[in-house]
Coordinates of C-alpha atoms and ligand atoms in Angstrom, one line a residue:
X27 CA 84.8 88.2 115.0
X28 CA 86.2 90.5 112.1
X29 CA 83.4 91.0 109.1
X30 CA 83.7 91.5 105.4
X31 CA 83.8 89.0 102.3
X32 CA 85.7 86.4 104.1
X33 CA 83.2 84.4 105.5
X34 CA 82.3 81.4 103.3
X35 CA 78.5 80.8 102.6
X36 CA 78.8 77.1 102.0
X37 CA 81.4 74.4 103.3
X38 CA 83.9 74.0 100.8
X39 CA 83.2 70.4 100.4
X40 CA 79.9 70.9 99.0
X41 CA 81.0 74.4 96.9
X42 CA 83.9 72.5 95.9
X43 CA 81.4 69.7 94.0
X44 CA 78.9 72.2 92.7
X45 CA 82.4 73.7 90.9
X46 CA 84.0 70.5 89.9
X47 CA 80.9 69.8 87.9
X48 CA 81.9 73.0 84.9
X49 CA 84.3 71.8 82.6
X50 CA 84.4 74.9 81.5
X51 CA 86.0 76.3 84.4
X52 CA 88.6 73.6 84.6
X53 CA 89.6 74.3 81.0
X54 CA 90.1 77.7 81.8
X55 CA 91.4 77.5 85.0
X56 CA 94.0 74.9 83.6
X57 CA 95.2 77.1 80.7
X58 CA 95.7 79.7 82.8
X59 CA 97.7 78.8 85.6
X60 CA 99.7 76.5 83.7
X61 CA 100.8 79.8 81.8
X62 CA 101.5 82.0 84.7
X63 CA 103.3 79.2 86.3
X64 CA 105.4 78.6 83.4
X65 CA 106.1 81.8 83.2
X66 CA 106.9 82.7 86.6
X67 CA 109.5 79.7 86.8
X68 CA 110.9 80.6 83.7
X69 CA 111.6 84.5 85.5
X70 CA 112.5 82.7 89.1
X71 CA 115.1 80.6 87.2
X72 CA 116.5 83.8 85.9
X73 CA 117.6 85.1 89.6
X74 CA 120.8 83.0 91.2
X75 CA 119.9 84.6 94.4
X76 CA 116.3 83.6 94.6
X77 CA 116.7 81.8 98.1
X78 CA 118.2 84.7 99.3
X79 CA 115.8 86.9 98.1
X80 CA 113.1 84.7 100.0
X81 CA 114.6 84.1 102.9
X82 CA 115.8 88.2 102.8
X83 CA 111.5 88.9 102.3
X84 CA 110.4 86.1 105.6
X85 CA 113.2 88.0 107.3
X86 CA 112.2 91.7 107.2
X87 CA 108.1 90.4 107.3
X88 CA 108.7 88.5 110.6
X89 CA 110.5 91.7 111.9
X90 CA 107.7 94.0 111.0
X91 CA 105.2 91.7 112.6
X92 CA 107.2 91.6 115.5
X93 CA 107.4 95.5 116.6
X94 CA 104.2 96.1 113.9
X95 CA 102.7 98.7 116.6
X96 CA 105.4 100.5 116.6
X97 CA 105.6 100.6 113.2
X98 CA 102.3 101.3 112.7
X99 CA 103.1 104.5 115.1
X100 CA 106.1 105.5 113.0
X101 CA 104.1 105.7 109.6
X102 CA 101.1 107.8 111.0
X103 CA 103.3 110.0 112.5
X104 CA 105.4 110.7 108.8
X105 CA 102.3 110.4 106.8
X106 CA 100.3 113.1 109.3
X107 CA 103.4 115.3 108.7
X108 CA 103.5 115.2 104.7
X109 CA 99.8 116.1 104.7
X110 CA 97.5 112.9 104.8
X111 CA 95.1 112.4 107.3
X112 CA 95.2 108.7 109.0
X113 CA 91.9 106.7 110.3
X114 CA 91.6 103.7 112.2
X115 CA 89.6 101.2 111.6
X116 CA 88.6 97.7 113.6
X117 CA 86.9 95.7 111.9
X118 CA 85.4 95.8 108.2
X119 CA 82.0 97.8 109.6
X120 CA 84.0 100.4 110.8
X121 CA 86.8 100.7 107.9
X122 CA 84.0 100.9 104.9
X123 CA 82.0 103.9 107.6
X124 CA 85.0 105.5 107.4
X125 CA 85.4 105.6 103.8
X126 CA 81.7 106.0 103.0
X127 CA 81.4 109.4 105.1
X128 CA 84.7 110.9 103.4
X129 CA 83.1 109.7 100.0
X130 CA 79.9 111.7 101.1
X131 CA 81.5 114.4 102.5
X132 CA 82.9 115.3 99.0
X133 CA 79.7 115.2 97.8
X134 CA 80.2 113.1 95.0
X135 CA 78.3 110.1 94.2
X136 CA 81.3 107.8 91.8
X137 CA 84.4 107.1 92.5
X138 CA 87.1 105.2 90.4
X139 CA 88.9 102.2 92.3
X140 CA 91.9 100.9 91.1
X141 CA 91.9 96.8 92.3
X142 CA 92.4 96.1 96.0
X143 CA 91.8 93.2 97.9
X144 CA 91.5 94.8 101.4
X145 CA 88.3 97.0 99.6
X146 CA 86.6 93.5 98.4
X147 CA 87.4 91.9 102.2
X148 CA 85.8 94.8 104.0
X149 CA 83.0 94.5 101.1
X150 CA 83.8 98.4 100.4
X151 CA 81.4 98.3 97.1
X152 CA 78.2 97.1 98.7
X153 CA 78.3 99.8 101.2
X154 CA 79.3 102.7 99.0
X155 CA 76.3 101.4 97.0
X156 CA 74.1 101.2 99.9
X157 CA 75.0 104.9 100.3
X158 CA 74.2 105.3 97.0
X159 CA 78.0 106.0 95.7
X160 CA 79.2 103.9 92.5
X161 CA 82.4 102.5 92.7
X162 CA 83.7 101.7 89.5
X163 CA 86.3 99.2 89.5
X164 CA 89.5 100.3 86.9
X165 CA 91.4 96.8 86.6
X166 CA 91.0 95.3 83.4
X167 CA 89.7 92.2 85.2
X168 CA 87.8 93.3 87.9
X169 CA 85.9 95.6 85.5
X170 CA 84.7 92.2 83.6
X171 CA 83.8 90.5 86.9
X172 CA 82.0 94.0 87.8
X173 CA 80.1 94.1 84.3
X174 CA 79.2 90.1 84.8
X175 CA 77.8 90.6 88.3
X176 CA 80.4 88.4 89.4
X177 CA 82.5 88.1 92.5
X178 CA 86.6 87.7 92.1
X179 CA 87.8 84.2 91.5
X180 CA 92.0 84.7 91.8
X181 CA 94.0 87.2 94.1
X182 CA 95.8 88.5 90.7
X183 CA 93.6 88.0 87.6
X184 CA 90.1 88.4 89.3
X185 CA 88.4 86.9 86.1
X186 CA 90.7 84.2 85.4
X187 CA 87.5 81.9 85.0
X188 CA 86.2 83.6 82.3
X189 CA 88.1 82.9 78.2
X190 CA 87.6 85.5 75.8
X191 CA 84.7 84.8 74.2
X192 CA 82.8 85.0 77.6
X193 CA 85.0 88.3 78.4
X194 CA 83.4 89.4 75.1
X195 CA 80.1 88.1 75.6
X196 CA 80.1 90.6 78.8
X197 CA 81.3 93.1 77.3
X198 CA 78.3 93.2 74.6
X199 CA 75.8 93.0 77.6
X200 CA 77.0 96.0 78.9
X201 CA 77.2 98.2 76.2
X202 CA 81.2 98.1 75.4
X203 CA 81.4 97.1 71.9
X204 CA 84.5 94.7 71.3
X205 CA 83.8 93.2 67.1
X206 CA 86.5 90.4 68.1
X207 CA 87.9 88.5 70.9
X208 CA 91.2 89.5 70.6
X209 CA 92.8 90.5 73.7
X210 CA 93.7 94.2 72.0
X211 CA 90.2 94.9 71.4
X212 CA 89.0 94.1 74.4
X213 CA 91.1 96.2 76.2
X214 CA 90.3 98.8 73.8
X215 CA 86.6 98.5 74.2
X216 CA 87.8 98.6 78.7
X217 CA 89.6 101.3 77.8
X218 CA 87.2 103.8 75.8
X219 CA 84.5 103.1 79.0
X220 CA 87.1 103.6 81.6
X221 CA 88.7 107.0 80.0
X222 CA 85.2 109.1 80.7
X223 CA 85.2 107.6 84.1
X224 CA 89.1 109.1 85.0
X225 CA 88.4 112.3 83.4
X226 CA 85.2 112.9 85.8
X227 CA 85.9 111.3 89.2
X228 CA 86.5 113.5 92.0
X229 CA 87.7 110.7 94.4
X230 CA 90.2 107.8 93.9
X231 CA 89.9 104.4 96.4
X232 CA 93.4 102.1 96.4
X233 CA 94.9 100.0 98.3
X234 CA 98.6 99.8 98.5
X235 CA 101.1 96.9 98.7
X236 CA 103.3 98.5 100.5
X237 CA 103.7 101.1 103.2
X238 CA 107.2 102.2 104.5
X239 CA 107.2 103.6 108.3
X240 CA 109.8 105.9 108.2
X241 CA 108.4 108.3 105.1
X242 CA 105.0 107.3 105.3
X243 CA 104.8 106.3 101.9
X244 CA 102.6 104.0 100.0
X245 CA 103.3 101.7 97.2
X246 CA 100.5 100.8 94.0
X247 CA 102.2 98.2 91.9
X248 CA 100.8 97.1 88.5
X249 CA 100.6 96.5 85.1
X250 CA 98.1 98.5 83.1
X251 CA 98.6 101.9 84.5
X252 CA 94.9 102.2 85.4
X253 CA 95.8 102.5 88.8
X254 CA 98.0 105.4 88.2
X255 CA 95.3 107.6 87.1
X256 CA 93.2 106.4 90.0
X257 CA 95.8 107.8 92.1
X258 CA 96.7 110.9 90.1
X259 CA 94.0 112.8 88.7
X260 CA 90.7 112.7 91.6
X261 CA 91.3 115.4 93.8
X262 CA 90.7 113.5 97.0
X263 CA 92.4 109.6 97.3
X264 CA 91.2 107.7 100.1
X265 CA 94.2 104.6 100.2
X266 CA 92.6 101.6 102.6
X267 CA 95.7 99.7 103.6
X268 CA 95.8 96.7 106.0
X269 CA 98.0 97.1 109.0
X270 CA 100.4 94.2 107.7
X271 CA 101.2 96.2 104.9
X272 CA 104.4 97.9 106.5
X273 CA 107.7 97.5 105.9
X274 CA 110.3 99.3 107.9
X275 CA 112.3 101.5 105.3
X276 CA 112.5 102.8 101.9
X277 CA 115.4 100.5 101.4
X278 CA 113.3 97.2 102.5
X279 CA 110.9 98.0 99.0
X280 CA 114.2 96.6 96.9
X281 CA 113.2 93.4 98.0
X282 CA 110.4 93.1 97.5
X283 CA 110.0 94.9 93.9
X284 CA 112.1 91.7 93.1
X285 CA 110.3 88.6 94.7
X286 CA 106.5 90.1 93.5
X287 CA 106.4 90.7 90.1
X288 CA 108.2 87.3 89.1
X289 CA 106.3 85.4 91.6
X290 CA 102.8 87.2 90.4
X291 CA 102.9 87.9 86.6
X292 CA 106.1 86.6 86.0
X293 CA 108.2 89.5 84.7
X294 CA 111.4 90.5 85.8
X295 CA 109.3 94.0 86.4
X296 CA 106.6 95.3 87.0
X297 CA 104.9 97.8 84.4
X298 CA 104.2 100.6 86.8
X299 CA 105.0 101.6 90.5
X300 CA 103.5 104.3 92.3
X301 CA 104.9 105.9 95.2
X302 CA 103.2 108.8 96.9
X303 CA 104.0 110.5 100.2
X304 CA 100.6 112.8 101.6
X305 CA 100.2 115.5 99.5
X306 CA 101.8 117.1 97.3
X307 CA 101.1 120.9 96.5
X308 CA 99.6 121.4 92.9
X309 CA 100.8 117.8 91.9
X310 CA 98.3 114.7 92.3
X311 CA 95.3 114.6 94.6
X312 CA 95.3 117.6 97.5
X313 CA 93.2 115.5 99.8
X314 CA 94.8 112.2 101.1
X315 CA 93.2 109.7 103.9
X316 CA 94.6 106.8 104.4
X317 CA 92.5 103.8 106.3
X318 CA 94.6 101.5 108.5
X319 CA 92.4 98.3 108.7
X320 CA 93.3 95.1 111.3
X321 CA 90.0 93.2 110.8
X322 CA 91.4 90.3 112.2
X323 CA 94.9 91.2 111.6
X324 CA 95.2 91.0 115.4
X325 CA 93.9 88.0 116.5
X326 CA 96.1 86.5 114.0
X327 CA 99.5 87.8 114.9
X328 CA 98.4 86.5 118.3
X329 CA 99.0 82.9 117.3
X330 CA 102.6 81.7 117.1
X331 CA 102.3 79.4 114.1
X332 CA 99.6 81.0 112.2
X333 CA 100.8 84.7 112.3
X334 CA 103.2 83.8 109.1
X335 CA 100.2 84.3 106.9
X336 CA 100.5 88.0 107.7
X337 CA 103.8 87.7 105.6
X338 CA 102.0 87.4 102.5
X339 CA 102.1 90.1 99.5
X340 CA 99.2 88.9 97.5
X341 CA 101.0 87.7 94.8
X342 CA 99.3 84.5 93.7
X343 CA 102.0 82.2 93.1
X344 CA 100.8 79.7 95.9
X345 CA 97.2 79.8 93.4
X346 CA 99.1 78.6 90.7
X347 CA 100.9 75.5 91.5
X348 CA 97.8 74.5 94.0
X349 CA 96.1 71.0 92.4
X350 CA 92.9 71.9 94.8
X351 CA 92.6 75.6 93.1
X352 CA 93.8 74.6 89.6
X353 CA 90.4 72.0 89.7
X354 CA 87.8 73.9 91.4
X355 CA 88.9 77.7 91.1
X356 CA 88.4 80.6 93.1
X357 CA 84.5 80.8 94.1
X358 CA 84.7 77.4 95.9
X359 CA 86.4 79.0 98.8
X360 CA 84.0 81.5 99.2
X361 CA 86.2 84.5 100.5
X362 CA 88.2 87.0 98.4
X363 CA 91.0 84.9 99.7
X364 CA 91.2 81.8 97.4
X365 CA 93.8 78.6 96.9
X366 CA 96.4 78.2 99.9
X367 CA 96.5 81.3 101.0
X368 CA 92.8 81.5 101.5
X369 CA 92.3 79.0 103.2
X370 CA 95.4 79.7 106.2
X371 CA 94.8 83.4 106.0
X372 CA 90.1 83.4 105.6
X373 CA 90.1 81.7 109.0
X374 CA 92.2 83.2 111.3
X375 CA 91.0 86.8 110.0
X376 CA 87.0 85.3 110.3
X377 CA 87.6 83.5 113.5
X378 CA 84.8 82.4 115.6
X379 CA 85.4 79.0 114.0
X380 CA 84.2 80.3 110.5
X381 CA 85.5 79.0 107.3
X382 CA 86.7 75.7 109.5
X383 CA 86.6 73.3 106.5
X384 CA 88.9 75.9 104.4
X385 CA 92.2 74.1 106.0
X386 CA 90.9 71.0 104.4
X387 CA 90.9 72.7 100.9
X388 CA 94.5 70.9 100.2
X389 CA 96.6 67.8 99.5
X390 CA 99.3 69.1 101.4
X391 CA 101.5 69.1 98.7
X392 CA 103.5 71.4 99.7
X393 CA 104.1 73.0 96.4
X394 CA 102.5 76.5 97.9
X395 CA 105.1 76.7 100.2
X396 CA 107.8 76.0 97.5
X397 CA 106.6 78.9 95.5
X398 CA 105.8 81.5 98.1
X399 CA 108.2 84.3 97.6
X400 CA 107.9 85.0 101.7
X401 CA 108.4 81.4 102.7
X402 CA 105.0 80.8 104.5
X403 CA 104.8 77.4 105.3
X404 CA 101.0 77.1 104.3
X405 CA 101.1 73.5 104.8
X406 CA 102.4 73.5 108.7
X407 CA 99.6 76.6 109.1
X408 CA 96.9 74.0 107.4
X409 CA 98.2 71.2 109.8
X410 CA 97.5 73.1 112.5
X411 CA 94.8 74.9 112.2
X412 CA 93.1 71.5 111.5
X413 CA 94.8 70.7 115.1
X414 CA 93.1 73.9 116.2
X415 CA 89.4 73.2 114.8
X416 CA 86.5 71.9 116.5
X417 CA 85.8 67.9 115.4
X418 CA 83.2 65.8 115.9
X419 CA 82.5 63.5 118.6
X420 CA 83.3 60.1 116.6
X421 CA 86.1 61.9 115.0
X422 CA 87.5 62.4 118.3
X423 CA 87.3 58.8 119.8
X424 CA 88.3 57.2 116.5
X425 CA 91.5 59.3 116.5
X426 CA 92.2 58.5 120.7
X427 CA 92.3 54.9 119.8
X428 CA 94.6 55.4 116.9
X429 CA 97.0 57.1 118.8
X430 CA 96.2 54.0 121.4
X431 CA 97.2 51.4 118.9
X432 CA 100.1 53.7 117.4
X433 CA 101.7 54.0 120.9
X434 CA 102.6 50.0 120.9
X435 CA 104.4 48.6 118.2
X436 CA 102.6 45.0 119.5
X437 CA 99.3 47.0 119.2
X438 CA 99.9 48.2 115.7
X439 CA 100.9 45.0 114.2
X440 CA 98.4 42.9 116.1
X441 CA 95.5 45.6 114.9
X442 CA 96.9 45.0 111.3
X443 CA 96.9 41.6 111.3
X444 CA 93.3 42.0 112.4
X445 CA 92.4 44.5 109.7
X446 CA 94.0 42.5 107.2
X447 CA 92.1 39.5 108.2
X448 CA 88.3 41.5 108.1
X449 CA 89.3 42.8 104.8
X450 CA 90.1 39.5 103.0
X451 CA 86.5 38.5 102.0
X452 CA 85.6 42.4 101.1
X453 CA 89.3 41.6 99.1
X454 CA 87.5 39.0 97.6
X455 CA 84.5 40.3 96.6
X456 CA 86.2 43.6 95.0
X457 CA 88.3 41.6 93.0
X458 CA 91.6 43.5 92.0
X459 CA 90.5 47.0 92.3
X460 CA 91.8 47.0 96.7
X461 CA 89.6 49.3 97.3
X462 CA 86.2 50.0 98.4
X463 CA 84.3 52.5 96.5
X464 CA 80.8 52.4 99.3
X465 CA 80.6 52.0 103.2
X466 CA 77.3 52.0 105.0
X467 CA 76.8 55.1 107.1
X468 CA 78.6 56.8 109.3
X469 CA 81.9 55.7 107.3
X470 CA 79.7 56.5 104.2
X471 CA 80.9 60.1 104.7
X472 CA 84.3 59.0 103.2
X473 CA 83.3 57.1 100.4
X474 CA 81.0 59.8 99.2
X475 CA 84.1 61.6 98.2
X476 CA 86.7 59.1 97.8
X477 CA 87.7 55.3 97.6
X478 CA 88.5 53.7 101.4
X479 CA 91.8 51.9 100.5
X480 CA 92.4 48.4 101.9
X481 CA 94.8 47.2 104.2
X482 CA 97.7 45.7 101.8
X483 CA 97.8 42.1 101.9
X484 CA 101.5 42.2 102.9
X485 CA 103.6 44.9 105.6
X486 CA 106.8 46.4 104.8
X487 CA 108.1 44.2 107.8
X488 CA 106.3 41.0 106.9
X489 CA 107.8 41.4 103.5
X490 CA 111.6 42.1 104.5
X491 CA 111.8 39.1 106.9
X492 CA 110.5 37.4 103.7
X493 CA 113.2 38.6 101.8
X494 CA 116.1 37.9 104.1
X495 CA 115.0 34.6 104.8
X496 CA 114.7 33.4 100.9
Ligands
LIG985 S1 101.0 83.0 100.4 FE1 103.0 83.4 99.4 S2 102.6 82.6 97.3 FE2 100.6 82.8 98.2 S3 99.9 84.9 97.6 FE3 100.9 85.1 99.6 S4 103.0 85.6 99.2 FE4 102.1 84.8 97.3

C-alpha cells in the first residue's frame, strides 16, 4: 500500500455531515466555484476546437500510459545528460527520504516551495519538519492555509474555504499586517513576507506539470510568478514529479498549454511558464534533482478501467461543476485529492481497500466528465470501483435477489405489485409526502441520510394500457 496524505481519517459519510453543518463554508464554497466555473465556460466557449483539443489531450495521455516505462527511460536518460541528477522513489516514505537527505546535505535548514500536489501527497512538509527543515510554502494560497495551520481544501486555490476577512484575520495572527481586506493588500502584505524568504533560500522544492521525454524538460505553470523565483534564484532545486507526468515531446506541451489554463483559472493563458532543462551554467540553480515518484501510480495503471485517472492535469474543473464538492468542500474527502477526482484517483493510489467510501462521494452526474479537459470518465471509474469494493453481507444478498427478480419480467411486475400493496397503508399514514422519512434498523441506515421513496401507486406499463384502452 502507497503512503502519504491520501488516506482519509474518517468515512466521508460522517466527514461529509460534520462539514455540511458550516454555512460558512457553503457560502464560500458557492461563490467561488460558481465564479471559476463561469469563467472557465465563458474561455471554453471561446475555442471552436475544444472537442478536439480534448479528445487530442485523452489521446497523447493514453499513449504515454501505454509505453510510460519507456518513457520514463527516455527522460532520465536526457535529463542525466543536461546535468540533473534523477532519484527514484516507491512509495511516499522513500520519495520525502530522498528529498530530506539532499535538503540536509546542503546544510540548510528552509527551503522555499512553490505549490505542488505530489509534495502534500507524499506529506513532504511534515518530514522536512521532523528533520528539522522549514518548508515555506510560496503560493498565495497555500501560504494562508500554511499560516492558519490548515490543510488544502481545492487542487487549484488551496484556501478556497476561507473569504477575505478570514484571509485577513490570518494574516494578523501571524504577523503580516494587511489594514484592509482588499485582495491588493493582502497580497501585498504575502508578498513583503515572502520577498525575505526568496532572497535567503538556498534550496527550491517544485513539482512540475509537465515533463517531456525526449529533452528532459520540466514544465511549472502558474499565475503569480512565485514559483518562478522558487525555481530561479536557490542554488540547488530539488523538482518531485510523479511518474504520470510525462508527455512524449516538446510539441505534445501545445496542447496542453491550451486545455489547462481555461479549464483551471479560466484564462485563455496562463501568467507564467517555466521550462528548465538540468542545469544551466551561471543561469538559475547549479544543482538540479529531480524525484520520480509512483506511490501507487503503478498499481493503478494496472487496472484497465481505472488507469484513466492517471490522465489527469490537476486542473480542477471536475471540482467546480461537482454538487457533492460545491456543498461540503475539500476537507470532507480527507486526501489532498478532493471532488471527483479524489475520490477515482485517492483510492486506487491508497489501495488496500482505503478510502472505499470516496466512490460514493457523487450523484453521478456526470458533469465532471463533461468538464475534464482529458476526458476521464470519472463516473464509469466511480461505477466501478464501487463494483470493485468490498460490501457488506446483507448488501450482498439484497442485491442477488434484485438481480433475481430483475432477470424475469413476471418476477418484476409480480414483486411490484407486491411492494405496492405493503406500501399502501404506510401511503396512508404519510399522507401526500410518498415518502418515508424513518425505517427501523437495519434499513435505518438509509433514512438516516435520506428519504426511502415509495413504490408509485401506478407503473409506466399499467398506465399506458390505461391509456390506449380509454
Ligand atoms: S479529472 Fe479532469 S477535470 Fe478533474 S482535475 Fe483532473 S484533468 Fe481536471
Amino acid at each position: 500500500m502507497s503512503g502519504g496524505n491520501i488516506v482519509a481519517r474518517l468515512p466521508f459519510p460522517v466527514a461529509a455531515r460534520k462539514e455540511l453543518g458550516d454555512a460558512q463554508l457553503r457560502a464560500n464554497l458557492r461563490n467561488a466555484t460558481h465564479t471559476i466555473r463561469d469563467k472557465r465556460l465563458r474561455m471554453v466557449g471561446e475555442v471552436p476546437d475544444w472537442e478536439e483539443l480534448r479528445r487530442s489531450g485523452a489521446a497523447i495521455k493514453d499513449d504515454v500510459l501505454s509505453r510510460l516505462p519507456e518513457l520514463l527511460t527516455q527522460f532520465e536518460a536526457a535529463a542525466t545528460a543536461a546535468g540533473a541528477t534523477v532519484h527514484w522513489a516507491r512509495d511516499a516514505a522513500e520519495a520525502c527520504a530522498v528529498v530530506t537527505a539532499l535538503v540536509r546535505d546542503t546544510g540548510t535548514a528552509e527551503v522555499v516551495k512553490v505549490k505542488s500536489m505530489v509534495t502534500q501527497e507524499i506529506g513532504l512538509n511534515d518530514s522536512l519538519e521532523a528533520a528539522g527543515i522549514a518548508a515555506v510554502e510560496t503560493d498565495l494560497a497555500e501560504l494562508i492555509v500554511q499560516l492558519a495551520g490548515d490543510t488544502p481544501s481545492h487542487i487549484l486555490v488551496p484556501a478556497i474555504h476561507y473569504n477575505r476577512s478570514q484571509i485577513r484575520d490570518i494574516f494578523h495572527r501571524n504577523g503580516l499586517s494587511a489594514l484592509t481586506d482588499d485582495p491588493p493588500a493582502l497580497a501585498e502584505a504575502a508578498r513583503r513576507h515572502l520577498r525575505a524568504k526568496f532572497l535567503s533560500a538556498r534550496v527550491g522544492i517544485s513539482g512540475a506539470n509537465f515533463a517531456v521525454a525526449e529533452s528532459g524538460t520540466l514544465v511549472v505553470v502558474e499565475s503569480e510568478g512565485n514559483g518562478r523565483m522558487c525555481l530561479t534564484l536557490p542554488e540547488t532545486l530539488i523538482s518531485v514529479v510523479g511518474i504520470e507526468k510525462i508527455l512524449p515531446t516538446f510539441r505534445d506541451l501545445e496542447v496542453f498549454l491550451q486545455l489547462l489554463p481555461r479549464s483551471s483559472t479560466g484564462e485563455r493563458m496562463n501568467p507564467y511558464t517555466s521550462l528548465w532543462t538540468g542545469v544551466t551554467p551561471g543561469d538559475g540553480p547549479q544543482t538540479v534533482h529531480i524525484v520520480l515518484v509512483d506511490n501507487g501510480r503503478t498499481e493503478t495503471l494496472a487496472d484497465d478501467v481505472g488507469r484513466q485517472a492517471l490522465r489527469c492535469i490537476r486542473c480542477s474543473a471536475c471540482l467546480n461543476v461537482c454538487p457533492v464538492y460545491e456543498r461540503v468542500g475539500g476537507h470532507a474527502y480527507g486526501s489532498v485529492y478532493p471532488g471527483p477526482i479524489g475520490a477515482i484517483l485517492s483510492p486506487q493510489l491508497s489501495g488496500g481497500g482505503a478510502n472505499r467510501t470516496l466512490p460514493y462521494a457523487s450523484t453521478l452526474c456526470g458533469a465532471c466528465y463533461d468538464a475534464c479537459p482529458v476526458r476521464i470518465n470519472i463516473p464509469e471509474v466511480l461505477v466501478h470501483l464501487r463494483q470493485t469494493g468490498p460490501h457488506p453481507p446483507a448488501e450482498r444478498a439484497a442485491m442477488r435477489a434484485l438481480s433475481w427478480i430483475m432477470r424475469d419480467r413476471r418476477r418484476y411486475a409480480a414483486a411490484l405489485r407486491a411492494a405496492r400493496r405493503g406500501a399502501a397503508p404506510i401511503r396512508w399514514a404519510t399522507g401526500r409526502r410518498g415518502a418515508v422519512r424513518h425505517l427501523p434498523w437495519p434499513l435505518s441506515k438509509w433514512t438516516s441520510t435520506r428519504d426511502a421513496p415509495l413504490p408509485a401507486k401506478q407503473t409506466f406499463r399499467e398506465w399506458w394500457a390505461h391509456e390506449r384502452t380509454r
